[in-house]
Coordinates of C-alpha atoms in Angstrom, one line a residue:
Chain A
X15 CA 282.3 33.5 166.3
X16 CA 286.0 33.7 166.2
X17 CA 286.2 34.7 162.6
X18 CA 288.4 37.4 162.3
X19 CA 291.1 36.0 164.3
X20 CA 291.0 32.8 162.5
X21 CA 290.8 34.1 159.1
X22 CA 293.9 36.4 158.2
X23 CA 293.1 37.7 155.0
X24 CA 289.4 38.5 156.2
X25 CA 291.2 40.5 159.0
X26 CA 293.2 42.3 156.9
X27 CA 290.6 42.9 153.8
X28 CA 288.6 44.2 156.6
X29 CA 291.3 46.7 158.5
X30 CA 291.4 47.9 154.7
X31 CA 287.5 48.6 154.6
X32 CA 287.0 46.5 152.0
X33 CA 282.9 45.8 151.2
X34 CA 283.1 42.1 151.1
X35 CA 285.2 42.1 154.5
X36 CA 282.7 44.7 156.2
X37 CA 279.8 42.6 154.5
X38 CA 280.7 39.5 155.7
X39 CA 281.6 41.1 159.6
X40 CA 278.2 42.1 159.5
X41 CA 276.6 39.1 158.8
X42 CA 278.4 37.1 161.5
X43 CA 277.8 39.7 164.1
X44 CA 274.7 41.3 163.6
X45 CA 272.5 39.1 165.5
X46 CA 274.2 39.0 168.4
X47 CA 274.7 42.5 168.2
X48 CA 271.0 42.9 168.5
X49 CA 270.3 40.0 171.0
X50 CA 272.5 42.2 173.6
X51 CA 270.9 45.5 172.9
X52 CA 267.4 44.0 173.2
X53 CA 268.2 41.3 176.3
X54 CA 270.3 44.1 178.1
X55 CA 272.9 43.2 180.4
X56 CA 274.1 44.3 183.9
X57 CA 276.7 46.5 185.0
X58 CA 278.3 48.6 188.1
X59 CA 277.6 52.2 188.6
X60 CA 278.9 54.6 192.0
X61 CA 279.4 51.0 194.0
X62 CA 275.6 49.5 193.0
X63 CA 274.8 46.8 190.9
X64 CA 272.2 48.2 188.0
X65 CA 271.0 46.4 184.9
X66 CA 269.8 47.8 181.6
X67 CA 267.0 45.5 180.8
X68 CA 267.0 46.1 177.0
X69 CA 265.7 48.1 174.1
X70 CA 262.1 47.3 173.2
X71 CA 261.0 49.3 170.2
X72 CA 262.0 47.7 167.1
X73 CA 263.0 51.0 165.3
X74 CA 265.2 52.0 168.5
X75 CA 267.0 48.5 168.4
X76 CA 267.6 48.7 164.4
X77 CA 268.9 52.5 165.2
X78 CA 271.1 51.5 167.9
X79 CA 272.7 48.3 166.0
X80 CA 273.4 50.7 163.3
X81 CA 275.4 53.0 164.9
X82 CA 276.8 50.4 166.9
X83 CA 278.8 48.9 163.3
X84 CA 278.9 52.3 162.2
X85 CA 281.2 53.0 165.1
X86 CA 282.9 49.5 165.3
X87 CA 283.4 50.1 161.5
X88 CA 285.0 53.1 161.9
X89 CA 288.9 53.6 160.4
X90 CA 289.9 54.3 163.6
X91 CA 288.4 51.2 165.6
X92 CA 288.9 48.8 162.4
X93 CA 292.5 49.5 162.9
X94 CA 292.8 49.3 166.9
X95 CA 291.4 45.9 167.0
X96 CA 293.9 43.9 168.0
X97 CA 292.5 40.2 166.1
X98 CA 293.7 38.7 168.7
X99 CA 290.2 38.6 171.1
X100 CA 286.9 37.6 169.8
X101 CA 285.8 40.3 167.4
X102 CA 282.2 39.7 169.5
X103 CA 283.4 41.0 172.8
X104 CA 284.9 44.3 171.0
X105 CA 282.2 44.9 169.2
X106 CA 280.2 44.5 172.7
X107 CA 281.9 46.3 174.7
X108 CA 281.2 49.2 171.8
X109 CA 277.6 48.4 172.3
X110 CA 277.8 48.8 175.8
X111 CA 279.7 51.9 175.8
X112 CA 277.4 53.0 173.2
X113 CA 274.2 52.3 175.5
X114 CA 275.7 53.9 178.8
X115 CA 277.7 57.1 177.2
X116 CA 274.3 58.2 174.5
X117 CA 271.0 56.5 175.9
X118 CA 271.5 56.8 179.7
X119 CA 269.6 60.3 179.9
X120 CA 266.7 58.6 178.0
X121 CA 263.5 57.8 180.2
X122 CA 262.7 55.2 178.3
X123 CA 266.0 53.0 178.5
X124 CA 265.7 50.7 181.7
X125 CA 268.4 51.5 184.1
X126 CA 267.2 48.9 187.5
X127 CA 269.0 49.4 190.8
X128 CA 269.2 45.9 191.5
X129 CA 269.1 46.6 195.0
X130 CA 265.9 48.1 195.3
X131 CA 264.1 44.9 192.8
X132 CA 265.1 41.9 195.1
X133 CA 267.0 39.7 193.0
X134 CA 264.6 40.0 189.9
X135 CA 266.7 42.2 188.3
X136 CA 266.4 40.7 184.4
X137 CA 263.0 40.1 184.7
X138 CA 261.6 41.2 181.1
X139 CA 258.9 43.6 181.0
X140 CA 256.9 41.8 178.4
X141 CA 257.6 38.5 180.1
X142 CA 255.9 39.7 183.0
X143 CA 252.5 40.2 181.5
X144 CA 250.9 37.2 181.1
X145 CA 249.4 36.3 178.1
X146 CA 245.3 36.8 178.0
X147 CA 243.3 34.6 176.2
X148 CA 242.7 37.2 174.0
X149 CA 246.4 37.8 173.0
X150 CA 246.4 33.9 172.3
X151 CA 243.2 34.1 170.1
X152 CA 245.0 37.3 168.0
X153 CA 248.0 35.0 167.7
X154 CA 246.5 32.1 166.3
X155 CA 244.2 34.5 164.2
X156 CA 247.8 36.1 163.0
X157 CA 248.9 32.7 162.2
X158 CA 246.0 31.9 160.0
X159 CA 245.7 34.7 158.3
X160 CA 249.5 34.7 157.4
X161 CA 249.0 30.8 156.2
X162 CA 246.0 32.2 153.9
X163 CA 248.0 34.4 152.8
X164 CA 251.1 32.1 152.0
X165 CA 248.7 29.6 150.2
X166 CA 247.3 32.8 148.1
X167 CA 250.5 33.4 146.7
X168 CA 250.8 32.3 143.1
X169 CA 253.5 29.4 141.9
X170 CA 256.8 31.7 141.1
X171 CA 256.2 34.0 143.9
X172 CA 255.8 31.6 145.8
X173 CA 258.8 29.8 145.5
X174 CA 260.2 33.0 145.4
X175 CA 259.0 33.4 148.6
X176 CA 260.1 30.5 150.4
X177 CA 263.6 31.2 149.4
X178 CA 263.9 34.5 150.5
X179 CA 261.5 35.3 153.4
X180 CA 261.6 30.9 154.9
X181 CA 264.6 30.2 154.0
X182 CA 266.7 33.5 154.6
X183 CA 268.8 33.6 151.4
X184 CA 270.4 36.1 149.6
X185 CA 268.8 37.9 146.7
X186 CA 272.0 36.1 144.5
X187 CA 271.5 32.4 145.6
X188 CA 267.6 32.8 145.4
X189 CA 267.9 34.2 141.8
X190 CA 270.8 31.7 140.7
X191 CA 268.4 28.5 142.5
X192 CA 265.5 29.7 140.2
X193 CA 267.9 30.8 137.4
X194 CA 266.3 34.0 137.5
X195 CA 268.0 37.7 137.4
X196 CA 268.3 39.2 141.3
X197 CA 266.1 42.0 139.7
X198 CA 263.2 39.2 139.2
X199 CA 263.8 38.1 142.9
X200 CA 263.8 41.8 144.1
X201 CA 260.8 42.8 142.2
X202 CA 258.8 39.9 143.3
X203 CA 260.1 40.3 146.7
X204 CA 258.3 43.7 146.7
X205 CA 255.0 42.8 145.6
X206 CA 255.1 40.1 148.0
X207 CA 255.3 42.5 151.0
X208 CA 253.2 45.2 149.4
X209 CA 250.6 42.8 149.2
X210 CA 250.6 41.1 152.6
X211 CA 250.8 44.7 154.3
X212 CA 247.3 45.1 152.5
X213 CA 246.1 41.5 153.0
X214 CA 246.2 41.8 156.7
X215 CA 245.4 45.5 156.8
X216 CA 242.0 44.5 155.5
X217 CA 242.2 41.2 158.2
X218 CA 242.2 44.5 160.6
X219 CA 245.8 43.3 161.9
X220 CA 246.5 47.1 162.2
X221 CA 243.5 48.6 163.0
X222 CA 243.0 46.5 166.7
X223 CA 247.1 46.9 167.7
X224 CA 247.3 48.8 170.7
X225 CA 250.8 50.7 171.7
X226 CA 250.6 49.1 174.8
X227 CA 253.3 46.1 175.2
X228 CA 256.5 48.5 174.7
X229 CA 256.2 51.8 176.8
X230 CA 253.3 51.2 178.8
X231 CA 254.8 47.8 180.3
X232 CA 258.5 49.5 180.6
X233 CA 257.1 52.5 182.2
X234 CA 254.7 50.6 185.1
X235 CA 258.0 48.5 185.6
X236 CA 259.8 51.8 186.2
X237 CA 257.3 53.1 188.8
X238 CA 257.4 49.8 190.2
X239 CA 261.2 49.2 190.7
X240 CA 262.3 53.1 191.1
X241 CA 264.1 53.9 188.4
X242 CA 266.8 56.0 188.1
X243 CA 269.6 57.4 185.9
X244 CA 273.0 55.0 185.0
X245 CA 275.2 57.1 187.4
Chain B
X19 CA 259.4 67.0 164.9
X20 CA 255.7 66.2 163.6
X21 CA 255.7 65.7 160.1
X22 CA 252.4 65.6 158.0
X23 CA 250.7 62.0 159.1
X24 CA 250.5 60.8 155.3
X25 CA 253.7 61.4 154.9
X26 CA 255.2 59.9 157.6
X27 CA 252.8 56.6 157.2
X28 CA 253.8 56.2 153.9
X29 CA 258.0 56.0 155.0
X30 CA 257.3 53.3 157.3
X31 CA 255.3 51.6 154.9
X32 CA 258.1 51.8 152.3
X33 CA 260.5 51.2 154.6
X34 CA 259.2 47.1 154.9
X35 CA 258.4 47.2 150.8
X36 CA 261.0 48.7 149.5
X37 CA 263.5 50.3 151.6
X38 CA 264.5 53.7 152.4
X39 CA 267.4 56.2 151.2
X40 CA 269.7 56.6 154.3
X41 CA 268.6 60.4 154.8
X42 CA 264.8 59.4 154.8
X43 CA 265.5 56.9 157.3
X44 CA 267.4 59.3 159.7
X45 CA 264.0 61.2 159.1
X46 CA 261.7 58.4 159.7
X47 CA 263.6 57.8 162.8
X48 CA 263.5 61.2 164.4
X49 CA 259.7 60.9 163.8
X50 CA 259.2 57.9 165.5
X51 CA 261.2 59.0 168.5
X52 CA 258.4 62.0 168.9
X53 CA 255.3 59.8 167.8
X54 CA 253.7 57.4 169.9
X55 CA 251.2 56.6 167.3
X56 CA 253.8 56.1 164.3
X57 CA 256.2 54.2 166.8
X58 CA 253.2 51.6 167.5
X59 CA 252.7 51.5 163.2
X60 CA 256.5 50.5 162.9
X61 CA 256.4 48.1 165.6
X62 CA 253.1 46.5 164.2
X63 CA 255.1 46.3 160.6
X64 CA 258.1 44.8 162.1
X65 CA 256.0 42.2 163.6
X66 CA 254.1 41.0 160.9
X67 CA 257.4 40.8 158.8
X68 CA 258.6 38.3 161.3
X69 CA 255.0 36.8 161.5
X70 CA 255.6 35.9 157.3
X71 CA 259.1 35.0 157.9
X72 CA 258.8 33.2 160.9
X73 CA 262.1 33.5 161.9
X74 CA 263.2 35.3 165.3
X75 CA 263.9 38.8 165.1
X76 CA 266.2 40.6 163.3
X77 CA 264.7 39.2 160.3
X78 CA 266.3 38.8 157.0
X79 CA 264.8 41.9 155.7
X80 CA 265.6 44.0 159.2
X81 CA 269.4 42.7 158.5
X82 CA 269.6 43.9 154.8
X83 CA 267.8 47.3 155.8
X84 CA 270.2 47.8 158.3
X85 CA 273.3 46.3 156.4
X86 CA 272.8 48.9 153.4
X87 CA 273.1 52.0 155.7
X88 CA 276.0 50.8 157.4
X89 CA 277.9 49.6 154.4
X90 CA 277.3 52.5 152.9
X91 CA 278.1 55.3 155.5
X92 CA 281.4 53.0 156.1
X93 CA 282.1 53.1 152.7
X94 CA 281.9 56.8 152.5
X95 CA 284.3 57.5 155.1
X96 CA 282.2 59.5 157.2
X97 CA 279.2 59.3 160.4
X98 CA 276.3 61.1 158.8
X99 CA 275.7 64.4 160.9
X100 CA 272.5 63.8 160.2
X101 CA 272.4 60.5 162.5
X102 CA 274.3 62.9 164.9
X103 CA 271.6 64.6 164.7
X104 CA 269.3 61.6 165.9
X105 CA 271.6 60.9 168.6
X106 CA 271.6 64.5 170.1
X107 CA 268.1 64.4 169.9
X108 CA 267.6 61.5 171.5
X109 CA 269.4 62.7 174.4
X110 CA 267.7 65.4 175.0
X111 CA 265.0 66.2 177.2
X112 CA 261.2 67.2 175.8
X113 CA 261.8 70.4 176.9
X114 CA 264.8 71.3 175.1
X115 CA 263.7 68.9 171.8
X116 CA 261.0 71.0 172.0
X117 CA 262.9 74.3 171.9
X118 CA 265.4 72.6 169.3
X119 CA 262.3 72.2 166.9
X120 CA 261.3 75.7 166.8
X121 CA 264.4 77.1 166.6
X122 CA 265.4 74.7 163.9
X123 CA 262.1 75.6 162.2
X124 CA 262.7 79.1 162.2
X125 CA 266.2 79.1 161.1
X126 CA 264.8 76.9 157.8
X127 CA 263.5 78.7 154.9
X128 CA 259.8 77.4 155.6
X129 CA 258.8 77.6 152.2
X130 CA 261.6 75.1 151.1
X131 CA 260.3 71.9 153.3
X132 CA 257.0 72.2 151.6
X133 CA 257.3 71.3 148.4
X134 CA 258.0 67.4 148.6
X135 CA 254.4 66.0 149.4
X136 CA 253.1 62.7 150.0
X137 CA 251.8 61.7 146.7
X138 CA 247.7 61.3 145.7
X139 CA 246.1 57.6 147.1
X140 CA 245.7 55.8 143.8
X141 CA 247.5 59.2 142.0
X142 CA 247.6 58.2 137.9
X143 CA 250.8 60.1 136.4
X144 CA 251.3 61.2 132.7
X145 CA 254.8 61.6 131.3
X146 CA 256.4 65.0 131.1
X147 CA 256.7 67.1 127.6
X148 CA 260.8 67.1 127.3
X149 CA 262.4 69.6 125.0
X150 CA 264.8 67.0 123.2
X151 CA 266.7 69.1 122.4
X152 CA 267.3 70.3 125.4
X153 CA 268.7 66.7 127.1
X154 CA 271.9 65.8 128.5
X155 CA 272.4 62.2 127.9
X156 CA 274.7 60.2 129.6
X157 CA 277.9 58.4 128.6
X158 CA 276.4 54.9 129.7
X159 CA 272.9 54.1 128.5
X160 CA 272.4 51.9 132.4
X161 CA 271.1 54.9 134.1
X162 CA 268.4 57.6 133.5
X163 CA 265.2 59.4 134.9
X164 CA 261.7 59.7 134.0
X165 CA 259.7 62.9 135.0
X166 CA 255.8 62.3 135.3
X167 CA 253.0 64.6 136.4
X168 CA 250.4 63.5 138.6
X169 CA 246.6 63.7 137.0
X170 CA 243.6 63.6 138.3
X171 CA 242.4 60.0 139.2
X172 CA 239.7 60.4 136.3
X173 CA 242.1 61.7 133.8
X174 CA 242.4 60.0 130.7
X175 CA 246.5 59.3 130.6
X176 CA 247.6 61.3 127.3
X177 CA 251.4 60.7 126.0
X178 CA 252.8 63.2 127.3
X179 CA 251.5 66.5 128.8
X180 CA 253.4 70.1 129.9
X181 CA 252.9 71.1 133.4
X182 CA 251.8 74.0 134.9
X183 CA 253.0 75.6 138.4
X184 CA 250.0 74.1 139.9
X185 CA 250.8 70.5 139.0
X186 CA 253.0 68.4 141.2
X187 CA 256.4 66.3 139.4
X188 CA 257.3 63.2 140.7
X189 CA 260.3 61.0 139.0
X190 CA 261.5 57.5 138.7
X191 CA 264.9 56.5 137.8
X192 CA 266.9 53.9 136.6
X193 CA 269.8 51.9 137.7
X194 CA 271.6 49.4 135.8
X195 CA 275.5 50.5 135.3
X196 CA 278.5 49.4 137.1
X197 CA 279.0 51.0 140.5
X198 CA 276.6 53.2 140.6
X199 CA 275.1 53.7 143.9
X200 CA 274.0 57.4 144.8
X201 CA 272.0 59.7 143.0
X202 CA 271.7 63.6 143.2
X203 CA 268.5 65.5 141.9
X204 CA 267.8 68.8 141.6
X205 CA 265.9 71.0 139.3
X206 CA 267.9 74.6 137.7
X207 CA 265.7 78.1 136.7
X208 CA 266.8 81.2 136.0
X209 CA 270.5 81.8 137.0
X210 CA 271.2 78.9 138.8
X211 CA 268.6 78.9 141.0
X212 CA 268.8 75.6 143.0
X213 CA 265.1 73.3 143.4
X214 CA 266.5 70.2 145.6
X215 CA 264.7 67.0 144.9
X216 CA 266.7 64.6 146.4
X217 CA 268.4 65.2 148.9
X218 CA 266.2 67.5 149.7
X219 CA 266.8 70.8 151.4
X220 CA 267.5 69.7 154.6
X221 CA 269.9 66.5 153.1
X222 CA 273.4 67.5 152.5
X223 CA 274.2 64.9 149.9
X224 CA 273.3 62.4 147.2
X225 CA 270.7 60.0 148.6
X226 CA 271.5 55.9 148.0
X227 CA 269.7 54.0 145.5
X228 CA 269.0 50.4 144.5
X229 CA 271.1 49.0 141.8
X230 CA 269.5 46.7 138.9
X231 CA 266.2 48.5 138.5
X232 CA 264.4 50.0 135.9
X233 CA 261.6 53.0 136.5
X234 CA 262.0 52.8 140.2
X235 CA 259.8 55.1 141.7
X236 CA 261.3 57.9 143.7
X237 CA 258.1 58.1 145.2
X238 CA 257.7 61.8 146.4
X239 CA 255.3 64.4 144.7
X240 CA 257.4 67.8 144.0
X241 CA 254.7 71.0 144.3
X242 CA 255.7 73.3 141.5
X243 CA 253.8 76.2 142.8
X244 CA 256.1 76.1 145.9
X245 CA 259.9 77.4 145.2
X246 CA 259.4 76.8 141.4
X247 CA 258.5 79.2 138.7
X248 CA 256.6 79.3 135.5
X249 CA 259.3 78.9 132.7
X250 CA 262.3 76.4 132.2
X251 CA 263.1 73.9 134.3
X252 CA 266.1 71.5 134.0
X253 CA 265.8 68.7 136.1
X254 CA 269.4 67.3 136.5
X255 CA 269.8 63.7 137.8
X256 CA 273.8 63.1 138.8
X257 CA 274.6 59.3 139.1
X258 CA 277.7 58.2 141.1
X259 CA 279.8 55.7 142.5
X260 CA 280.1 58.0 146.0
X261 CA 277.8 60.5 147.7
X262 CA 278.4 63.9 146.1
X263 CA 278.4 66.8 148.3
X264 CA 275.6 69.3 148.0
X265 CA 277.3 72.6 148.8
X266 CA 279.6 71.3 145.4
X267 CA 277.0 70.6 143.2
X268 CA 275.2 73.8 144.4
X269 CA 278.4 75.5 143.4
X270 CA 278.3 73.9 140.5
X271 CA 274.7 75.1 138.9
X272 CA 275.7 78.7 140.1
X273 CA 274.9 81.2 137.0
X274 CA 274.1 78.1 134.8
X275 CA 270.6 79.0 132.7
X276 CA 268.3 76.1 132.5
X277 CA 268.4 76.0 128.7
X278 CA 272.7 75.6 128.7
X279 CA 274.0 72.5 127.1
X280 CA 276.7 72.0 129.1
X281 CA 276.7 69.2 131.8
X282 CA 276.4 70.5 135.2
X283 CA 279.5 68.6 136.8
X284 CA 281.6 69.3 133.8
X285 CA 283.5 66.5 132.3
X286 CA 283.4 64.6 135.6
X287 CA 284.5 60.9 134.6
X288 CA 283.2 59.7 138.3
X289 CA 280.0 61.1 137.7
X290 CA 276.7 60.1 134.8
X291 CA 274.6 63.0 134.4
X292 CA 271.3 63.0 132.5
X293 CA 269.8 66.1 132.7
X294 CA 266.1 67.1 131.0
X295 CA 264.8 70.5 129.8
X296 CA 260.9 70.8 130.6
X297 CA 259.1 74.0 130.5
X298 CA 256.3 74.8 133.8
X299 CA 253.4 77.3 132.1
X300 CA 251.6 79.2 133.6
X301 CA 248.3 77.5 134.7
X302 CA 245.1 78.2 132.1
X303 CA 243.5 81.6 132.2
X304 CA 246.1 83.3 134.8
X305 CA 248.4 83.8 131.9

């Protein structure tokens, strides 16, 4: 986690905006870039401790980790980072800033007094439900059905698949491990997902999801705690 | 801002197969911020990516999908307005999103947001009749488009077939030259008379696309009867290493007749143009 003040070059390939540099920043960071902006953290505001418990929508946490880079990657901020701290605690304190200064007027972005929840204060709204016996059933049913699906998969996508979507690697080391074009990997990669979206469509793995576990959970945790504004 | 339900389903669903253009996703966010029901979809995809991954979220894909935008916007130098725009809106309260939407609405020419269209469920597409002698092709031989017509599902698929105003275009293109990254799309009648494709009307420049494909599909249905005309059409793809600016290319097709032979951004060495001449008749027995 201390790459850029360890690797010179990087540092300085990056203060130029070059794509391998900025690639490779990315990479490094983006996880926990998104662990803080979904976990949350705690902070002081007008002499009380409050805590922002996290973003809970997918699509809200992708959106916020974008402009998050797209701020830290900015000429401006590239070029005032110092490389002498860890790169991680700039680019949180840019998350952080980012979350108080543009999400604080939002109702649906936790802000807990931590005064008025009695020492709970990071207690994570989907944590706090319990899971149903139902919920375990639909999990294991989910787990099943995603096996089926794996074993349905015929030999080159398949091994196509446990390169990229088990093992996590890049389109480049998947194609040059099955000496393969990246197109091949890409293509394949496409009709993987296509298909599994439709596999468990007809499984009904859409058609029973309720919107229940993000807002609904956030927003009886609000009425429950009092929530208010950041400042 | 409530977009047409298809519509908006199918940019989430494309969003986990193939990925989406950065304007499109700025779109497909603003939607989800005002829709419950499509907020609940993304979320279901999102898990069921990590479900088939098995790997704690961000997945790989949700890194990549994210990477691309912000290479990309970093690259160009500037913070789209058009995530501004998600940001402002964001912060504001219903009531005055609300009032933003209208006014928004009513400052747009309506008639211009309608003619991208989700297209057909199972839609079958014949290729396009192209005068050849009307074609621009490009310096490099890596990049091109492909203009189809969407038939009816029991169509028989001919070679090639001319539309009429009351068919709807849709296009494909392909990528496989050196540093290409962006594409620009519009259509030309008349005297420069601008039809946006992609961006659309609403974008304000080129849109990002995938690099080392062939026929990718560019997945929207254009509604000829809306903003187009019966006549000539050229349908002008601009491929480029960096987003090109609307307002510039705009300026560019000003006065320019659809049957000229001259390439639209001139001799342009930072830019590979193919451009098509197709002719939109008039539909049978209203001639």
């Amino acid at each position: 986690m201390t790459l850029l003040v360890e690797n010179r070059s990087l540092r300085e390939a990056f203060k130029r905006g070059e794509r391998f540099a900025l690639e490779a920043v990315y990479r490094e960071y983006v996880r926990p870039v998104y662990g803080f902006l979904s976990r949350g953290f705690s902070f002081e505001s007008q002499g009380s401790s409050r805590t922002f418990v996290g973003l809970r929508a997918a699509w809200e946490t992708e959106d916020a980790v974008q402009t998050v880079f797209l701020r830290a990657f900015s000429e401006k901020a590239r070029l005032a980072y110092d490389g002498l701290r860890p790169y991680r605690n700039y680019l949180f304190s840019i998350a952080r800033n980012f979350v108080l200064d543009e999400l604080k007027s939002r109702r649906e972005v936790l802000f807990i007094d931590d005064s008025q929840s009695e020492g709970d204060q990071r207690q994570d709204p989907n944590e706090s439900m319990e899971q149903t016996p139902e919920d375990v059933a639909a999990d294991q049913e989910l787990e099943r059905d995603v096996a089926s699906f794996v074993d349905s998969l015929p030999e080159k996508a398949r091994e196509v698949f446990v390169l990229r979507f088990r093992q996590s690697l890049s389109v480049l080391e998947s194609a040059s491990r099955l000496k393969t074009s990246e197109h091949f990997i890409k293509s394949t990669e496409k009709q993987i997902k296509k298909r599994f979206f439709v596999f468990m469509q007809q499984r009904g793995h859409f058609a029973h999801w309720r919107y229940d576990s993000l807002k609904t959970q956030s927003l009886i945790l609000m009425l429950l705690l009092g929530v208010g504004g950041a400042t | 801002m409530k977009l047409p339900t298809p519509w908006s389903s199918r940019l989430i669903e494309k969003q986990f197969t193939h990925g989406l253009s950065e304007s499109d996703q700025v779109k497909l966010f603003a939607i989800l911020k005002d829709n419950n029901a499509h907020a609940a979809t993304y979320q279901r995809y999102h898990d069921l990516e990590a479900a088939l991954c098995q790997s704690p979220k961000p997945t790989l894909f949700a890194i990549e999908r994210m990477e691309r935008l912000i290479i990309n916007q970093t690259l160009a130098g500037t913070t789209k307005a058009s995530r501004r725009f998600v940001h402002v809106w964001l912060a504001s309260s219903a009531a005055l999103g609300t009032l933003a939407v209208l006014v928004f609405a009513l400052l747009l020419p309506w008639q211009n947001k309608l003619d991208h269209q989700a297209l057909p469920e199972n839609a079958r597409f014949s290729p396009v009749v192209i005068n050849t002698r009307g074609q621009i092709v490009p310096r490099e031989t890596g990049i091109g488009i492909r203009v189809f017509c969407v038939v009816a599902e029991d169509t028989v698929v001919k070679e090639s077939i001319e539309p009429s105003y009351r068919d709807v275009l849709t296009f494909t293109y392909s990528n496989v030259a050196k540093d290409v990254a962006y594409l620009t799309l519009l259509g030309i009648q008349n005297k420069g008379d601008v039809r946006w494709y992609y961006p659309d009307y609403e974008g304000s420049r080129s849109i990002s696309i995938e690099r080392n494909v062939v026929d990718e599909p560019l997945g929207d249905g254009i509604k000829l009867s809306v903003n187009h005309e019966p006549g000539d059409l050229r349908i002008v793809a601009l491929f480029s290493a960096e987003p090109l600016n609307k307002a510039l290319v705009e300026q560019a097709a000003k006065n320019m007749s659809p049957s000229q032979l001259t390439p639209l951004m001139g001799q342009r060495q930072d830019v590979l143009e193919h451009s098509v001449l197709i002719h939109v008749a008039e539909p049978m027995g209203e001639e």
